[in-house]
Amino acid sequence: MKYSGWPEPGELVVGDVDEIADFGVFVDLDEYEEKRGLCHISEVASGWIKNVRDHVREGQTVVAKVLDVDESSNQIDLSIKDVNEHQRKDKIQDWKNSQKADNWMLIALGEDVDDDRYTTVANALLVEYDSLYDAFEAAAISGEEALEDVDLDDDALDAVVEAARDNVSVPYVDVTGYVDLESAAPDGVDDVREALTAAEGNGEVPDGVDLEVGYVGSPEYRIKVRAPDYKTAEDQLEAAAARAREAIEAAGGVGGFHRERREDDE
């Protein structure tokens, strides 16, 4: 997705060197629709420049700082020399992340999605996240929970989560589920405690998986799983819930598993 407006002075932009002249370099801005900037020869590199081509080449991707914008004359003045190596690397990474997120949006919404639909979904995500990349990464890690505060219709939410889980590489994912555990026996509290201990794994949780069981409000208990991938996380969540159910039912109680809370957290 490209911006339709203009960059701001001081902003770092990514562009491709389109034309090299004796007086400077013309750069097509990759993040803005139909915008082209000029980097004067004095702003290409520090020190005296004999030949601009010693410093840049046609087709090269560069990071430049916006010095000035004159919309009336359709002119954007740029500086390549004012961008240090750390800034350049960070900007290039952000730009690559933006391209990935744009691709994920098209996977989620369809290649033929109209601009209004794309913009509506993107803006909703950007209300809660600094970038579309951050939103998709969070959805890959935590699923629907990551988007619970995002103002999206169910179709869009499901599509974003599915695209994130199928395409975003993350170091871990989080999933959450809930078990209801009840026992009417005189020592029912002990039965529930043993069921929760069973849910925690009794040494059955594999390496690389973190599993946490917490109290929500009797008879409801939360199971959180962090794992290297979504399938492992889901499998371990279901296994933990099954262990809790089996333990409480073996003691004569009743157990159940569900993915959503019965009521809002306090």
Coordinates of C-alpha atoms in Angstrom, one line a residue:
M1 CA 0.0 0.0 0.0
K2 CA 1.4 3.4 -1.0
Y3 CA 0.5 6.7 0.6
S4 CA -1.4 9.1 -1.5
G5 CA -0.2 12.2 0.2
W6 CA 3.2 13.9 0.6
P7 CA 6.1 13.1 2.9
E8 CA 6.9 15.4 5.7
P9 CA 10.2 17.4 6.1
G10 CA 12.5 15.4 8.3
E11 CA 10.9 12.0 7.4
L12 CA 13.1 9.2 6.1
V13 CA 11.9 7.7 2.9
V14 CA 12.9 4.7 0.7
G15 CA 13.3 5.1 -3.0
D16 CA 14.9 3.8 -6.2
V17 CA 17.4 5.9 -8.1
D18 CA 15.7 6.6 -11.3
E19 CA 18.0 9.1 -13.1
I20 CA 21.5 10.4 -12.4
A21 CA 22.4 13.9 -13.7
D22 CA 25.5 16.0 -13.2
F23 CA 23.7 18.2 -10.6
G24 CA 22.1 15.4 -8.6
V25 CA 20.0 12.2 -8.4
F26 CA 16.3 11.7 -9.0
V27 CA 14.6 9.2 -6.7
D28 CA 11.3 7.5 -7.2
L29 CA 9.7 7.2 -3.7
D30 CA 8.5 3.6 -3.1
E31 CA 6.2 4.5 -0.3
Y32 CA 4.3 7.3 -2.0
E33 CA 2.1 7.2 -5.1
E34 CA 3.6 9.0 -8.1
K35 CA 6.1 10.9 -6.0
R36 CA 9.7 11.7 -7.1
G37 CA 12.4 13.5 -5.2
L38 CA 15.7 15.2 -6.1
C39 CA 18.9 14.8 -4.1
H40 CA 21.2 17.6 -5.1
I41 CA 24.8 16.5 -5.7
S42 CA 25.8 18.3 -2.5
E43 CA 23.4 16.0 -0.5
V44 CA 24.5 12.7 -2.1
A45 CA 27.6 12.2 0.0
S46 CA 29.9 14.2 2.4
G47 CA 32.9 16.0 0.9
W48 CA 33.7 17.0 -2.6
I49 CA 32.0 14.8 -5.3
K50 CA 33.7 14.5 -8.6
N51 CA 31.3 12.1 -10.2
V52 CA 27.9 11.3 -8.7
R53 CA 28.1 7.8 -10.2
D54 CA 30.9 7.0 -7.8
H55 CA 28.3 7.1 -5.0
V56 CA 25.0 5.9 -6.5
R57 CA 23.8 3.9 -9.5
E58 CA 20.5 3.7 -11.4
G59 CA 18.1 1.2 -9.9
Q60 CA 19.8 1.4 -6.5
T61 CA 17.5 1.4 -3.4
V62 CA 18.4 4.3 -1.1
V63 CA 17.2 5.8 2.1
A64 CA 16.9 9.6 2.1
K65 CA 15.9 12.3 4.5
V66 CA 13.2 14.7 3.2
L67 CA 14.6 18.3 3.4
D68 CA 11.8 20.2 1.9
V69 CA 8.5 19.7 0.2
D70 CA 6.9 22.2 -2.3
E71 CA 3.5 20.8 -3.3
S72 CA 2.8 23.7 -5.7
S73 CA 5.8 22.9 -7.8
N74 CA 5.6 19.1 -7.2
Q75 CA 9.2 19.2 -5.7
I76 CA 10.6 17.1 -2.9
D77 CA 14.2 17.8 -1.9
L78 CA 16.2 14.9 -0.4
S79 CA 19.4 14.2 1.3
I80 CA 21.1 10.8 1.2
K81 CA 24.2 11.9 3.2
D82 CA 22.1 13.0 6.2
V83 CA 21.1 9.3 6.8
N84 CA 23.5 7.3 9.0
E85 CA 24.0 3.6 8.7
H86 CA 21.9 2.7 11.7
Q87 CA 19.0 4.8 10.4
R88 CA 19.3 3.3 6.9
K89 CA 19.2 -0.3 8.2
D90 CA 16.2 0.4 10.5
K91 CA 14.3 2.2 7.7
I92 CA 15.0 -0.6 5.2
Q93 CA 13.7 -3.2 7.7
D94 CA 10.6 -1.1 8.3
W95 CA 10.0 -0.8 4.6
K96 CA 10.4 -4.6 4.1
N97 CA 8.0 -5.2 6.9
S98 CA 5.5 -2.9 5.4
Q99 CA 5.8 -4.8 2.1
K100 CA 5.2 -8.1 3.9
A101 CA 2.2 -6.7 5.7
D102 CA 0.7 -5.4 2.4
N103 CA 1.1 -8.9 1.0
W104 CA -0.6 -10.5 4.0
M105 CA -3.5 -8.0 3.7
L106 CA -4.0 -9.1 0.1
I107 CA -3.9 -12.8 1.2
A108 CA -6.4 -12.1 3.9
L109 CA -8.8 -9.9 1.9
G110 CA -8.2 -11.2 -1.6
E111 CA -6.1 -9.9 -4.5
D112 CA -9.1 -8.1 -5.9
V113 CA -10.1 -6.3 -2.7
D114 CA -11.3 -2.8 -3.4
D115 CA -9.4 0.2 -2.0
D116 CA -12.2 1.2 0.4
R117 CA -12.3 -2.3 2.0
Y118 CA -8.5 -2.4 2.3
T119 CA -8.4 1.0 3.8
T120 CA -11.2 0.3 6.3
V121 CA -9.5 -2.8 7.6
A122 CA -6.0 -1.2 7.6
N123 CA -7.2 1.8 9.5
A124 CA -9.0 -0.3 12.1
L125 CA -5.8 -2.3 12.7
L126 CA -3.7 0.9 12.9
V127 CA -5.9 2.3 15.6
E128 CA -4.6 -0.4 17.9
Y129 CA -1.1 -1.1 16.4
D130 CA 1.7 1.1 15.2
S131 CA 1.9 -0.8 11.9
L132 CA 0.1 -3.4 9.9
Y133 CA 3.2 -5.7 10.4
D134 CA 2.8 -5.4 14.2
A135 CA -0.9 -6.2 14.0
F136 CA -0.3 -9.4 11.9
E137 CA 2.6 -10.4 14.1
A138 CA 0.4 -10.1 17.2
A139 CA -2.4 -12.0 15.5
A140 CA 0.0 -14.8 14.7
I141 CA 1.2 -15.0 18.3
S142 CA -2.2 -14.6 20.1
G143 CA -4.9 -15.2 17.5
E144 CA -8.3 -13.5 18.0
E145 CA -7.2 -12.2 21.4
A146 CA -4.8 -9.8 19.8
L147 CA -7.6 -8.2 17.8
E148 CA -10.4 -8.2 20.4
D149 CA -10.2 -4.4 20.6
V150 CA -10.0 -3.8 16.9
D151 CA -13.2 -2.6 15.3
L152 CA -13.5 -5.2 12.6
D153 CA -16.3 -7.4 11.3
D154 CA -16.1 -11.1 12.0
D155 CA -15.2 -12.0 8.4
A156 CA -12.2 -9.5 8.4
L157 CA -11.0 -10.6 11.8
D158 CA -11.1 -14.3 10.9
A159 CA -9.3 -13.6 7.6
V160 CA -6.6 -11.5 9.2
V161 CA -5.9 -14.2 11.9
E162 CA -5.9 -17.0 9.4
A163 CA -3.5 -15.2 7.1
A164 CA -1.3 -14.3 10.1
R165 CA -1.1 -17.8 11.4
D166 CA -0.4 -19.2 7.9
N167 CA 2.2 -16.7 6.8
V168 CA 3.9 -14.8 9.7
S169 CA 7.0 -16.3 11.2
V170 CA 7.2 -15.6 14.9
P171 CA 9.4 -17.0 17.7
Y172 CA 6.3 -18.2 19.6
V173 CA 2.5 -18.2 19.8
D174 CA 0.1 -17.8 22.7
V175 CA -3.2 -19.5 23.0
T176 CA -5.7 -19.5 25.8
G177 CA -8.6 -21.7 26.9
Y178 CA -10.8 -22.2 29.9
V179 CA -11.9 -25.3 31.9
D180 CA -14.9 -25.5 34.3
L181 CA -14.1 -27.8 37.2
E182 CA -16.8 -28.7 39.8
S183 CA -17.0 -31.3 42.6
A184 CA -19.8 -31.7 45.1
A185 CA -17.8 -34.1 47.3
P186 CA -16.8 -33.0 50.8
D187 CA -13.2 -32.7 49.7
G188 CA -14.2 -31.2 46.4
V189 CA -11.7 -28.4 46.8
D190 CA -8.9 -30.9 46.8
D191 CA -10.4 -32.6 43.8
V192 CA -10.3 -29.4 41.9
R193 CA -6.7 -28.7 43.0
E194 CA -5.6 -32.1 41.8
A195 CA -7.3 -31.5 38.5
L196 CA -5.4 -28.2 38.0
T197 CA -2.2 -30.0 38.9
A198 CA -3.0 -32.5 36.2
A199 CA -3.6 -29.7 33.7
E200 CA -0.2 -28.3 34.4
G201 CA 1.3 -31.5 33.0
N202 CA 2.9 -33.5 35.7
G203 CA 6.1 -33.5 33.6
E204 CA 4.3 -34.2 30.4
V205 CA 4.7 -30.7 28.9
P206 CA 7.5 -30.9 26.2
D207 CA 10.5 -28.6 26.2
G208 CA 10.0 -25.3 24.6
V209 CA 6.4 -25.1 25.7
D210 CA 5.3 -22.9 28.7
L211 CA 1.9 -23.8 30.3
E212 CA 0.2 -21.8 33.0
V213 CA -3.0 -22.5 34.8
G214 CA -4.7 -19.7 36.7
Y215 CA -7.9 -19.0 38.7
V216 CA -10.6 -16.9 37.0
G217 CA -13.6 -17.4 39.1
S218 CA -15.0 -20.7 40.4
P219 CA -15.7 -22.9 38.6
E220 CA -13.7 -21.4 35.7
Y221 CA -9.9 -21.6 35.3
R222 CA -7.7 -20.3 32.6
I223 CA -5.0 -22.3 30.7
K224 CA -2.4 -20.3 28.9
V225 CA 0.1 -22.0 26.5
R226 CA 3.1 -20.5 24.8
A227 CA 4.7 -22.6 22.1
P228 CA 7.0 -22.4 19.0
D229 CA 4.1 -22.8 16.6
Y230 CA 0.3 -22.6 16.5
K231 CA -0.3 -26.4 16.1
T232 CA 1.9 -27.3 19.1
A233 CA 0.2 -24.6 21.2
E234 CA -3.3 -25.8 20.3
D235 CA -2.4 -29.5 20.9
Q236 CA -0.9 -28.7 24.3
L237 CA -3.9 -26.6 25.3
E238 CA -6.3 -29.4 24.4
A239 CA -4.1 -31.9 26.2
A240 CA -4.0 -29.8 29.4
A241 CA -7.8 -29.4 29.3
A242 CA -8.3 -33.1 28.8
R243 CA -6.0 -34.0 31.7
A244 CA -8.0 -31.6 34.0
R245 CA -11.3 -33.1 32.8
E246 CA -10.2 -36.7 33.3
A247 CA -8.9 -35.9 36.8
I248 CA -12.1 -34.2 38.0
E249 CA -14.4 -36.8 36.4
A250 CA -12.3 -39.6 38.0
A251 CA -13.0 -38.0 41.4
G252 CA -16.8 -37.9 40.6
G253 CA -16.9 -34.2 39.5
V254 CA -17.7 -32.5 36.3
G255 CA -15.4 -30.8 33.8
G256 CA -15.7 -28.9 30.6
F257 CA -13.5 -27.0 28.2
H258 CA -14.3 -23.8 26.2
R259 CA -12.2 -21.2 24.3
E260 CA -14.0 -18.0 25.5
R261 CA -14.5 -16.7 29.0
R262 CA -18.0 -17.1 30.4
E263 CA -17.8 -13.5 31.6
D264 CA -15.4 -10.5 31.4
D265 CA -12.2 -10.5 33.4
E266 CA -12.4 -8.4 36.5

